Short mmCIF file of C-alpha atoms and ligand atoms in Angstrom, two decimals:
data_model
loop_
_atom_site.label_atom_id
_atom_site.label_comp_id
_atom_site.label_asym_id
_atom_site.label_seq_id
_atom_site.Cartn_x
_atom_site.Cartn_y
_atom_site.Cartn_z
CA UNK A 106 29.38 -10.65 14.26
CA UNK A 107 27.21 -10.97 17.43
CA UNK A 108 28.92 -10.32 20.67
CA UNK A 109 26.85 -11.53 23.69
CA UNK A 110 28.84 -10.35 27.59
CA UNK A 111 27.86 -12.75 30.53
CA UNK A 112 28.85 -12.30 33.93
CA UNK A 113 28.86 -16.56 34.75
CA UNK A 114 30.35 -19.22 33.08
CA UNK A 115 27.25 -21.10 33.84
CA UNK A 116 24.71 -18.59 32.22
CA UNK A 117 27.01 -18.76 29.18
CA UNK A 118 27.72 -22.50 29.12
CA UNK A 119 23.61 -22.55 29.02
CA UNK A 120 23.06 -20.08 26.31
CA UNK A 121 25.83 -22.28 24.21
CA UNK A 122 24.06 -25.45 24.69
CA UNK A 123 20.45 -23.56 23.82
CA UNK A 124 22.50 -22.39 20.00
CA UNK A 125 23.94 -25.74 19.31
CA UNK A 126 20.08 -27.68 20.51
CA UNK A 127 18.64 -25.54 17.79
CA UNK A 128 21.00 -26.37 14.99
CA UNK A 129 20.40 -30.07 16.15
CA UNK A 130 16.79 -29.33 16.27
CA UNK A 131 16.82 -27.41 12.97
CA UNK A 132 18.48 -29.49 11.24
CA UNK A 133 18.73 -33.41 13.09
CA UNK A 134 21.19 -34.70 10.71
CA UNK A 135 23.74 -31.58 11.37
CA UNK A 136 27.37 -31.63 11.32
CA UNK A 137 28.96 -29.80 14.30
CA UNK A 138 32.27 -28.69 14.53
CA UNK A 139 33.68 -29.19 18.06
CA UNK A 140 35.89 -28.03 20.40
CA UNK A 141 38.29 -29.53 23.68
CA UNK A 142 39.75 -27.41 26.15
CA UNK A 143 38.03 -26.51 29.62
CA UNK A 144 35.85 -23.87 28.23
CA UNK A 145 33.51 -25.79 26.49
CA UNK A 146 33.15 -28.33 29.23
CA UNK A 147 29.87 -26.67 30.81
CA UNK A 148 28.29 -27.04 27.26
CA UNK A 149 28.76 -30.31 26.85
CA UNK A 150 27.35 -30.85 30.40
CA UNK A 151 24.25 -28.69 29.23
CA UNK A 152 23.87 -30.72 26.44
CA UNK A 153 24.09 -33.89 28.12
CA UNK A 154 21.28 -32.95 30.22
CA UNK A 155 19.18 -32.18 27.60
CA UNK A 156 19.86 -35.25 26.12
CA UNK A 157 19.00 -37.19 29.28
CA UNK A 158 15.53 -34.95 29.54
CA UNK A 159 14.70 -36.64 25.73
CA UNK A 160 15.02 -33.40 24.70
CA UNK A 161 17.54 -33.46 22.26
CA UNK A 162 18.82 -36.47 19.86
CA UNK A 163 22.55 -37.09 18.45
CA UNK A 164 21.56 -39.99 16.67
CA UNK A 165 21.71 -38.51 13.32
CA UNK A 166 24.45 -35.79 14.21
CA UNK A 167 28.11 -35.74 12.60
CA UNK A 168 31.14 -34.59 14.26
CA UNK A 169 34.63 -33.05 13.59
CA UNK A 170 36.87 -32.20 16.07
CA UNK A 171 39.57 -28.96 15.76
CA UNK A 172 42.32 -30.64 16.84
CA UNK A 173 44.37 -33.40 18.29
CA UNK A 174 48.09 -33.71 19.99
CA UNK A 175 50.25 -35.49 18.25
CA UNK A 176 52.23 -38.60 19.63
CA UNK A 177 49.91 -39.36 22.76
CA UNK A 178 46.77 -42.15 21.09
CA UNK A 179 43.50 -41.57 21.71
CA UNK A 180 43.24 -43.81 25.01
CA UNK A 181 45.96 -41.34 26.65
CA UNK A 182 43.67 -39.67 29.19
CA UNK A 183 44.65 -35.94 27.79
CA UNK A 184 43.95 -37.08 24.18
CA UNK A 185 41.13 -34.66 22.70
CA UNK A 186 39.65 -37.90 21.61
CA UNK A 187 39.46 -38.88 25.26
CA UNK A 188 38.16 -36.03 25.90
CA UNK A 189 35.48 -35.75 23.84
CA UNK A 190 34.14 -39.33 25.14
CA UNK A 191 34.25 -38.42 28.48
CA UNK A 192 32.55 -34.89 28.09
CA UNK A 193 29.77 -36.16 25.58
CA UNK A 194 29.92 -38.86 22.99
CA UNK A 195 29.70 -41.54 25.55
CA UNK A 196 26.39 -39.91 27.30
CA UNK A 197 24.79 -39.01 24.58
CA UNK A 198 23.26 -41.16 21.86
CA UNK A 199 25.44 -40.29 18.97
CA UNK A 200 26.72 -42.99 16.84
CA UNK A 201 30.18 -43.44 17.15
CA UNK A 202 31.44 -44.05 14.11
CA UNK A 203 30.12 -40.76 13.01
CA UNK A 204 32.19 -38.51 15.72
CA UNK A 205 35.81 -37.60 14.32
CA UNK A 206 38.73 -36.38 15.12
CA UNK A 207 41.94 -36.46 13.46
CA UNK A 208 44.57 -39.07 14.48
CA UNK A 209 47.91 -37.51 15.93
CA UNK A 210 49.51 -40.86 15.58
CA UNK A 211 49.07 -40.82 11.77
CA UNK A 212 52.52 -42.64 10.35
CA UNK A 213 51.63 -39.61 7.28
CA UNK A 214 50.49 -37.07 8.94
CA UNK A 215 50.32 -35.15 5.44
CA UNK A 216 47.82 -37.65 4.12
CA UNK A 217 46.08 -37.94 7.40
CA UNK A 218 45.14 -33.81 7.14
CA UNK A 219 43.92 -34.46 3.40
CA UNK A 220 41.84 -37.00 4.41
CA UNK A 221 40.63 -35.14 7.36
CA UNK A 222 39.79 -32.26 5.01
CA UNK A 223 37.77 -34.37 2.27
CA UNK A 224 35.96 -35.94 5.22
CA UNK A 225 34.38 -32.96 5.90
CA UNK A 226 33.82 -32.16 2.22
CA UNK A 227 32.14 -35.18 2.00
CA UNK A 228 29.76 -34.72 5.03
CA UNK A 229 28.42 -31.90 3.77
CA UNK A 230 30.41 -29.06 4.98
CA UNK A 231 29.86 -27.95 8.64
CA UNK A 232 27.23 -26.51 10.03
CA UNK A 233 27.72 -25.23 13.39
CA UNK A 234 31.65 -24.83 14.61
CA UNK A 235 31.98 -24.33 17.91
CA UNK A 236 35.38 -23.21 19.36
CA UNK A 237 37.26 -21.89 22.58
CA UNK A 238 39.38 -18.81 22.02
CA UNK A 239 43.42 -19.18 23.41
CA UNK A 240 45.19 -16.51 25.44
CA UNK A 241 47.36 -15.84 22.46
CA UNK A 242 44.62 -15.73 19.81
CA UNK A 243 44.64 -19.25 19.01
CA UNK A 244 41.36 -21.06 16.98
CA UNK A 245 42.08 -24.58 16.71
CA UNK A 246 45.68 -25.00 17.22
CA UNK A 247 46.36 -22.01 14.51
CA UNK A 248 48.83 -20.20 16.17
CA UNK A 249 50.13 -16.50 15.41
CA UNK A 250 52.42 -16.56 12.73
CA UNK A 251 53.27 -14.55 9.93
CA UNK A 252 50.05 -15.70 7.16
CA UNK A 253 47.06 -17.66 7.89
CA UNK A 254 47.28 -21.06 7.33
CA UNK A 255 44.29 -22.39 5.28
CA UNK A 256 43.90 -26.24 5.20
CA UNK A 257 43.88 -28.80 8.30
CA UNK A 258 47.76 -29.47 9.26
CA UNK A 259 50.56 -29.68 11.79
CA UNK A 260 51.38 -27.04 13.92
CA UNK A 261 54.28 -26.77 16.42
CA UNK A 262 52.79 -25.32 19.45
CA UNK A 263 53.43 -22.00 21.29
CA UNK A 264 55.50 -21.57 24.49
CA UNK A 265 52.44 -20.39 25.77
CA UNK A 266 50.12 -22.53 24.72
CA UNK A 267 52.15 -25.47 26.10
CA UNK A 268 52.21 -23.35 29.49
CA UNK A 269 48.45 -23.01 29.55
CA UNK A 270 48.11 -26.51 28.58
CA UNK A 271 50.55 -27.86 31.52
CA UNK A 272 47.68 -27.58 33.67
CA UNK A 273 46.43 -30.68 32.20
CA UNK A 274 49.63 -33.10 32.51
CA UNK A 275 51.51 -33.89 35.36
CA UNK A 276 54.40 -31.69 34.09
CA UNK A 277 55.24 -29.12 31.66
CA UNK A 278 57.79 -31.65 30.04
CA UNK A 279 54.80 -33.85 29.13
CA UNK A 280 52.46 -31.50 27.25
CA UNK A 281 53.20 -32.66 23.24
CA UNK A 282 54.81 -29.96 21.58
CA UNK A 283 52.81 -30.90 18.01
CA UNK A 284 49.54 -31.07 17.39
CA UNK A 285 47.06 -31.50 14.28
CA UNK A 286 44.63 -29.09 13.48
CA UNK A 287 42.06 -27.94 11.46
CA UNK A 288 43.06 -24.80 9.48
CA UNK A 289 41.50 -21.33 9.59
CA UNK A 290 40.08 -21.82 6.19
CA UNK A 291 38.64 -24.89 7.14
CA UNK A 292 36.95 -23.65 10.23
CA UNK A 293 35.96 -20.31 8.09
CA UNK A 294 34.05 -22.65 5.36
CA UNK A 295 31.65 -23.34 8.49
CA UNK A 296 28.17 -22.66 7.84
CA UNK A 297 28.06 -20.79 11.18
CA UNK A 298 30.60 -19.88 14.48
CA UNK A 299 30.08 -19.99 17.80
CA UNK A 300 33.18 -19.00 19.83
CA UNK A 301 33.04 -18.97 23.77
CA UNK A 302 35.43 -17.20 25.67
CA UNK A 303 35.50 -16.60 29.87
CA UNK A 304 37.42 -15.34 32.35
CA UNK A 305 39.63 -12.63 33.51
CA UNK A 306 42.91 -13.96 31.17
CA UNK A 307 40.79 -13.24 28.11
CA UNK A 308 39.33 -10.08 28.59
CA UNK A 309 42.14 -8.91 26.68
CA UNK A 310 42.67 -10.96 23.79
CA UNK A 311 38.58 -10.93 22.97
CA UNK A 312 38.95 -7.34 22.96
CA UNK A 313 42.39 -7.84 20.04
CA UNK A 314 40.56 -10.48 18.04
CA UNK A 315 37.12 -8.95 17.52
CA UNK A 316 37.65 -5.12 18.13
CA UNK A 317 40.95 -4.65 16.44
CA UNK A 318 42.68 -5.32 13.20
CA UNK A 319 42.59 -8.58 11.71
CA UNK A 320 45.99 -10.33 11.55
CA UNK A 321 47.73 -13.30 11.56
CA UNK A 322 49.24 -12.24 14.93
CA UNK A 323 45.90 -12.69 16.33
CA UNK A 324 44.42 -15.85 14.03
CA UNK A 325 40.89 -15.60 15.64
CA UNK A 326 40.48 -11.84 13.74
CA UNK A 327 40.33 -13.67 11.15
CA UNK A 328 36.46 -14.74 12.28
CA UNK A 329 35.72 -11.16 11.31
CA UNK A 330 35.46 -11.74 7.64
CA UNK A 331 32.97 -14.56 8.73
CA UNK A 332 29.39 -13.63 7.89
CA UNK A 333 27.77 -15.63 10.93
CA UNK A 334 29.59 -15.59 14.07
CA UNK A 335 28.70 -15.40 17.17
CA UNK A 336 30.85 -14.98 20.45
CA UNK A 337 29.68 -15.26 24.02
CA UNK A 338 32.30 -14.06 26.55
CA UNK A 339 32.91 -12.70 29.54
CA UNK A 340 34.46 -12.52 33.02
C1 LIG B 401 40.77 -27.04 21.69
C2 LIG B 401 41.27 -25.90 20.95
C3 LIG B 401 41.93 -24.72 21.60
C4 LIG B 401 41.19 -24.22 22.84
C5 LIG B 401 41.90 -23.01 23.43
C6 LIG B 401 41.21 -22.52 24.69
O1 LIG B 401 40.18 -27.98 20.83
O2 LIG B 401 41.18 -25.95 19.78
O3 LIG B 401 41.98 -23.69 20.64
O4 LIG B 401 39.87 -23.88 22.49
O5 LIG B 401 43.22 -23.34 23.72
O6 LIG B 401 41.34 -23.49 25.68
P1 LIG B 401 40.59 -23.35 27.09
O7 LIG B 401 39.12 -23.46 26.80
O8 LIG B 401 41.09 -24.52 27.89
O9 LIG B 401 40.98 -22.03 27.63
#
């Protein structure tokens, strides 16, 4: 595991976009495992401006989001789908029918995680996953619990990750209490990690996931088993 410390969420939003450019460059037709939240945002903006310099092409690229709430449809304007057309599919030249993320409207939600899963299977596998790091230890939406869960599924979320998440939604009552997520064994059969994590609320839980025991409690230790991860963090 590679742990790189900035001091600015610019400088590390920057060094982000530089990794995933070189898997794209590396490898044009890649499949990149991606990532909602607020911490990512500056990377997608980096990325976006490579794209605009003709500096980088999506046109062969595959994605797969983490996650996605359940009950709100993907034109709600705090749907991770939403999100991920505002932040970069729709400024960047990647065809749309290759970007997915899985539907938290699914009438079988059970089949809709199977299919999710063989859908990556069947791209290839992924080869860059980039994720944000929650306050509690979340990857994905794989909260602490008592084992790690392996395959993509539904999760009921946190206290605290609904209170984090209230930021977004005009109240706390609003925030869905489900979600769908990839699991932790799906995001560990990545080819490579790249987890970003900044500010002064996760100092702390950087330090539990990556210098201490690996647990369930804290699902991102589980990234320590990983044999090509790296994390950029900082406050
Ligand atoms: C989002 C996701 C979550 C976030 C995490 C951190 O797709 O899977 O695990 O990465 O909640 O969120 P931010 O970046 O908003 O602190």
């Amino acid at each position: 595991m590679k742990m790189i410390e900035f001091t600015s969420y610019e400088t590390l939003s920057a060094h982000a976009a530089d990794l995933i450019a070189a898997q794209v460059l590396l490898k044009p037709n890649a499949v990149l495992g991606l990532a909602t939240g607020s911490t990512p945002e500056g990377t997608y903006a980096e990325l976006v401006k490579k794209y605009e310099a003709g500096r980088l092409s999506f046109a062969d690229v595959t994605t797969f989001n983490l996650d996605e709430y359940c009950g709100i449809d993907p034109t709600h304007d705090q749907s991770y789908r939403y999100f991920m057309n505002k932040h970069l599919f729709s400024k960047v030249n990647v065809d749309m029918a290759r970007t997915h993320v899985p539907s938290g409207t699914a009438d079988n939600v059970e089949e809709e995680c199977a299919r999710y899963e063989q859908a990556i299977a069947a791209a290839g596998g992924i080869d860059l996953q980039l994720l944000g790091l929650g306050v509690n230890g979340h990857i994905g939406f794989n909260e602490p619990a008592d084992d790690f869960p392996v395959d993509t599924h539904k999760v009921t979320l946190h206290e605290s990750t609904i209170d984090a998440n209230s930021r977004f939604f005009a109240s706390r009552d609003e925030v869905p209490t489900h979600a769908v997520t990839m699991g932790l064994g799906s995001i560990m059969r990545a080819k490579k990690v790249l987890l970003l994590a900044f500010g002064d609320n996760k100092v702390d839980i950087v330090k539990r996931a990556f210098l201490g025991p690996v647990t369930p409690d804290v699902p991102a230790s589980v990234l320590q088993l990983h044999p090509d991860v790296t994390v950029l963090w900082g406050k």
